Amino acid sequence: MKKLIWPGSTQLAPVPAVLVGCGTGPDSYNLITIAWAGTVCSKPPMVSISIRPERYSYDLIRESGEFTVNLPTVEQIRAVDYCGVVSGRDHDKFKETRLTPLPGSQVAAPLVAECPLGLECKVAQTVELGSHTLFLAEIVAVQVSEEFVNASGRLELEKAGLAAYIHGHYHRVGDAIGHFGYSVRKKPGPVVRR
């Protein structure tokens, strides 16, 4: 397969399209759509988000040291897009998108009640990178919609209809094609009858 050489750019895809909740009380609650987000550590559980300093949410997170990361569904993608293109300086995004702020159990920042999963995060470190500032945060609590937890307690987030972001477009997360470790799993041996 022949490859083209392009200059370095942000071509990693797909990435999550998440709603980040920030603010310390109902009068300051805000949502921002972030695509530069990801898990960075297992122990302790940590996540990163990157935000441009000129964004309204940047100062809210910088001052409070807290935020939430909410995974939206494809049904919420219009609200996700809206929260990424209008400013919380001029808009009450919760009210205008008809999303419901949900109190955190460990942070003052709001979660989104309609999202199937929300991470409550406390900033551990910030790194100035250039156009964006990276916020590294510990995940101190997770809120999960009951409907996506099966009888044995397994989270079935694949049933939520999550969205991803690929180069300026939103996409539905598709069918499972394998599971971690399936390529090296031993095949079941023959049944031995005694």
CSV table of C-alpha atoms in Angstrom, one decimal:
chain,number,residue,atom,x,y,z
A,1,MET,CA,0.0,0.0,0.0
A,2,LYS,CA,1.6,3.3,-1.1
A,3,LYS,CA,1.7,6.0,1.5
A,4,LEU,CA,1.6,9.8,1.2
A,5,ILE,CA,3.8,11.9,3.4
A,6,TRP,CA,2.0,14.8,5.1
A,7,PRO,CA,3.3,17.3,7.7
A,8,GLY,CA,2.6,16.5,11.3
A,9,SER,CA,-1.0,17.2,12.2
A,10,THR,CA,-3.9,16.0,14.3
A,11,GLN,CA,-4.9,13.0,12.2
A,12,LEU,CA,-5.4,10.5,15.1
A,13,ALA,CA,-9.0,9.3,14.7
A,14,PRO,CA,-11.5,8.3,15.8
A,15,VAL,CA,-11.5,10.2,19.1
A,16,PRO,CA,-14.3,10.6,21.6
A,17,ALA,CA,-16.7,13.6,21.4
A,18,VAL,CA,-17.3,14.3,25.1
A,19,LEU,CA,-19.2,16.9,27.0
A,20,VAL,CA,-17.0,18.4,29.7
A,21,GLY,CA,-18.9,19.9,32.6
A,22,CYS,CA,-17.3,22.7,34.6
A,23,GLY,CA,-18.2,25.4,37.1
A,24,THR,CA,-18.8,25.3,40.9
A,25,GLY,CA,-22.5,26.1,41.2
A,26,PRO,CA,-25.7,26.4,39.2
A,27,ASP,CA,-24.9,30.0,38.3
A,28,SER,CA,-21.5,29.1,36.8
A,29,TYR,CA,-22.3,25.7,35.3
A,30,ASN,CA,-21.0,25.3,31.7
A,31,LEU,CA,-20.5,22.6,29.1
A,32,ILE,CA,-17.8,22.5,26.5
A,33,THR,CA,-17.4,19.9,23.7
A,34,ILE,CA,-13.9,18.3,23.7
A,35,ALA,CA,-12.5,15.9,21.2
A,36,TRP,CA,-8.9,16.0,22.6
A,37,ALA,CA,-9.6,13.7,25.5
A,38,GLY,CA,-8.4,10.3,26.6
A,39,THR,CA,-7.4,7.9,29.3
A,40,VAL,CA,-3.8,8.3,30.3
A,41,CYS,CA,-3.3,6.0,33.4
A,42,SER,CA,-4.9,3.1,35.1
A,43,LYS,CA,-3.6,3.4,38.7
A,44,PRO,CA,-4.5,6.0,39.7
A,45,PRO,CA,-7.3,6.2,37.0
A,46,MET,CA,-6.5,9.4,35.1
A,47,VAL,CA,-7.9,11.2,32.0
A,48,SER,CA,-6.6,14.2,30.0
A,49,ILE,CA,-8.5,16.9,28.2
A,50,SER,CA,-6.9,19.7,26.1
A,51,ILE,CA,-8.5,23.2,25.9
A,52,ARG,CA,-7.6,26.4,24.2
A,53,PRO,CA,-6.9,29.2,26.8
A,54,GLU,CA,-9.3,31.6,25.1
A,55,ARG,CA,-12.3,29.2,25.7
A,56,TYR,CA,-14.6,30.3,28.5
A,57,SER,CA,-14.4,26.8,30.2
A,58,TYR,CA,-10.6,27.1,30.4
A,59,ASP,CA,-10.7,29.6,33.3
A,60,LEU,CA,-13.5,27.8,35.1
A,61,ILE,CA,-11.4,24.6,35.2
A,62,ARG,CA,-8.2,26.4,36.0
A,63,GLU,CA,-9.8,28.1,39.0
A,64,SER,CA,-11.8,25.2,40.4
A,65,GLY,CA,-9.4,22.4,39.5
A,66,GLU,CA,-12.3,20.1,38.7
A,67,PHE,CA,-14.4,19.0,35.7
A,68,THR,CA,-16.5,16.1,34.5
A,69,VAL,CA,-16.3,14.1,31.3
A,70,ASN,CA,-19.6,12.9,30.0
A,71,LEU,CA,-20.0,10.4,27.2
A,72,PRO,CA,-22.9,11.4,24.9
A,73,THR,CA,-25.1,9.2,22.7
A,74,VAL,CA,-25.8,9.8,19.0
A,75,GLU,CA,-29.2,11.1,20.0
A,76,GLN,CA,-27.5,14.0,21.9
A,77,ILE,CA,-25.0,14.9,19.1
A,78,ARG,CA,-26.9,18.1,18.1
A,79,ALA,CA,-26.4,19.3,21.7
A,80,VAL,CA,-22.8,18.2,21.6
A,81,ASP,CA,-22.1,20.2,18.5
A,82,TYR,CA,-23.9,23.2,19.9
A,83,CYS,CA,-21.9,23.1,23.1
A,84,GLY,CA,-18.7,23.2,21.0
A,85,VAL,CA,-19.6,26.2,18.8
A,86,VAL,CA,-21.2,28.7,21.2
A,87,SER,CA,-19.6,30.3,24.2
A,88,GLY,CA,-20.7,29.9,27.8
A,89,ARG,CA,-19.9,33.6,28.2
A,90,ASP,CA,-23.1,34.3,26.2
A,91,HIS,CA,-25.2,31.1,26.5
A,92,ASP,CA,-26.7,28.9,29.2
A,93,LYS,CA,-25.8,25.7,27.4
A,94,PHE,CA,-27.7,23.4,29.8
A,95,LYS,CA,-30.9,25.4,29.4
A,96,GLU,CA,-30.5,25.9,25.6
A,97,THR,CA,-29.8,22.2,24.9
A,98,ARG,CA,-32.3,20.9,27.5
A,99,LEU,CA,-29.7,18.9,29.2
A,100,THR,CA,-29.9,18.4,32.9
A,101,PRO,CA,-27.0,19.2,35.3
A,102,LEU,CA,-26.5,16.4,37.7
A,103,PRO,CA,-24.5,17.1,41.0
A,104,GLY,CA,-21.2,15.3,41.3
A,105,SER,CA,-20.5,13.1,44.3
A,106,GLN,CA,-16.9,14.2,44.7
A,107,VAL,CA,-16.7,17.4,42.6
A,108,ALA,CA,-18.6,20.6,42.3
A,109,ALA,CA,-18.6,20.5,38.5
A,110,PRO,CA,-21.9,19.2,37.0
A,111,LEU,CA,-22.4,16.0,35.1
A,112,VAL,CA,-25.0,15.6,32.4
A,113,ALA,CA,-27.9,13.4,33.6
A,114,GLU,CA,-28.8,12.3,30.1
A,115,CYS,CA,-25.3,10.9,29.3
A,116,PRO,CA,-24.9,7.2,30.1
A,117,LEU,CA,-21.5,7.7,31.8
A,118,GLY,CA,-19.8,10.6,33.6
A,119,LEU,CA,-16.4,10.8,35.1
A,120,GLU,CA,-15.8,13.1,38.0
A,121,CYS,CA,-12.3,14.5,37.7
A,122,LYS,CA,-9.8,16.5,39.9
A,123,VAL,CA,-6.9,18.2,38.1
A,124,ALA,CA,-3.5,16.9,39.1
A,125,GLN,CA,-1.4,18.8,36.6
A,126,THR,CA,-1.6,21.3,33.7
A,127,VAL,CA,0.8,21.4,30.8
A,128,GLU,CA,1.0,24.4,28.4
A,129,LEU,CA,1.5,22.8,25.0
A,130,GLY,CA,1.0,25.6,22.5
A,131,SER,CA,-2.5,26.2,21.1
A,132,HIS,CA,-4.0,24.0,23.9
A,133,THR,CA,-3.4,23.4,27.6
A,134,LEU,CA,-3.5,19.8,28.7
A,135,PHE,CA,-5.4,19.1,32.0
A,136,LEU,CA,-4.3,15.8,33.5
A,137,ALA,CA,-6.9,14.7,36.1
A,138,GLU,CA,-7.6,11.9,38.5
A,139,ILE,CA,-10.9,10.2,38.0
A,140,VAL,CA,-12.3,10.3,41.6
A,141,ALA,CA,-15.8,8.9,40.8
A,142,VAL,CA,-17.8,7.4,37.9
A,143,GLN,CA,-21.6,7.8,37.5
A,144,VAL,CA,-23.2,5.2,35.3
A,145,SER,CA,-26.8,4.9,34.1
A,146,GLU,CA,-28.3,1.7,35.6
A,147,GLU,CA,-29.8,0.6,32.3
A,148,PHE,CA,-26.3,-0.1,31.0
A,149,VAL,CA,-25.3,-2.4,33.8
A,150,ASN,CA,-26.3,-6.0,33.4
A,151,ALA,CA,-27.5,-8.5,36.0
A,152,SER,CA,-23.9,-9.6,36.7
A,153,GLY,CA,-22.7,-6.0,37.2
A,154,ARG,CA,-20.9,-5.7,33.8
A,155,LEU,CA,-21.0,-2.3,32.2
A,156,GLU,CA,-22.5,-2.7,28.7
A,157,LEU,CA,-21.6,0.7,27.3
A,158,GLU,CA,-21.7,-0.7,23.8
A,159,LYS,CA,-25.5,-0.6,24.1
A,160,ALA,CA,-25.6,3.1,24.7
A,161,GLY,CA,-25.1,4.3,21.1
A,162,LEU,CA,-22.0,6.4,21.7
A,163,ALA,CA,-20.6,8.9,19.2
A,164,ALA,CA,-17.1,9.4,18.0
A,165,TYR,CA,-15.4,12.3,16.1
A,166,ILE,CA,-13.4,11.8,13.0
A,167,HIS,CA,-11.9,14.9,11.2
A,168,GLY,CA,-14.8,17.3,11.6
A,169,HIS,CA,-17.6,14.7,11.5
A,170,TYR,CA,-19.5,12.8,14.1
A,171,HIS,CA,-19.9,9.1,13.8
A,172,ARG,CA,-21.9,6.3,15.5
A,173,VAL,CA,-19.6,3.8,17.3
A,174,GLY,CA,-20.2,0.5,15.5
A,175,ASP,CA,-20.3,-3.2,16.1
A,176,ALA,CA,-17.7,-5.1,18.1
A,177,ILE,CA,-15.2,-7.0,16.0
A,178,GLY,CA,-13.2,-8.7,18.8
A,179,HIS,CA,-12.2,-8.3,22.5
A,180,PHE,CA,-9.0,-7.6,24.2
A,181,GLY,CA,-6.7,-10.6,24.0
A,182,TYR,CA,-8.8,-12.6,21.5
A,183,SER,CA,-5.9,-13.0,19.1
A,184,VAL,CA,-3.9,-15.0,21.6
A,185,ARG,CA,-6.7,-16.8,23.4
A,186,LYS,CA,-6.3,-20.6,23.4
A,187,LYS,CA,-8.9,-22.4,21.4
A,188,PRO,CA,-11.1,-24.7,23.5
A,189,GLY,CA,-9.7,-28.2,23.4
A,190,PRO,CA,-11.7,-31.3,22.4
A,191,VAL,CA,-14.3,-32.6,24.8
A,192,VAL,CA,-12.9,-35.5,26.7
A,193,ARG,CA,-15.5,-38.1,27.7
A,194,ARG,CA,-14.8,-40.5,30.4
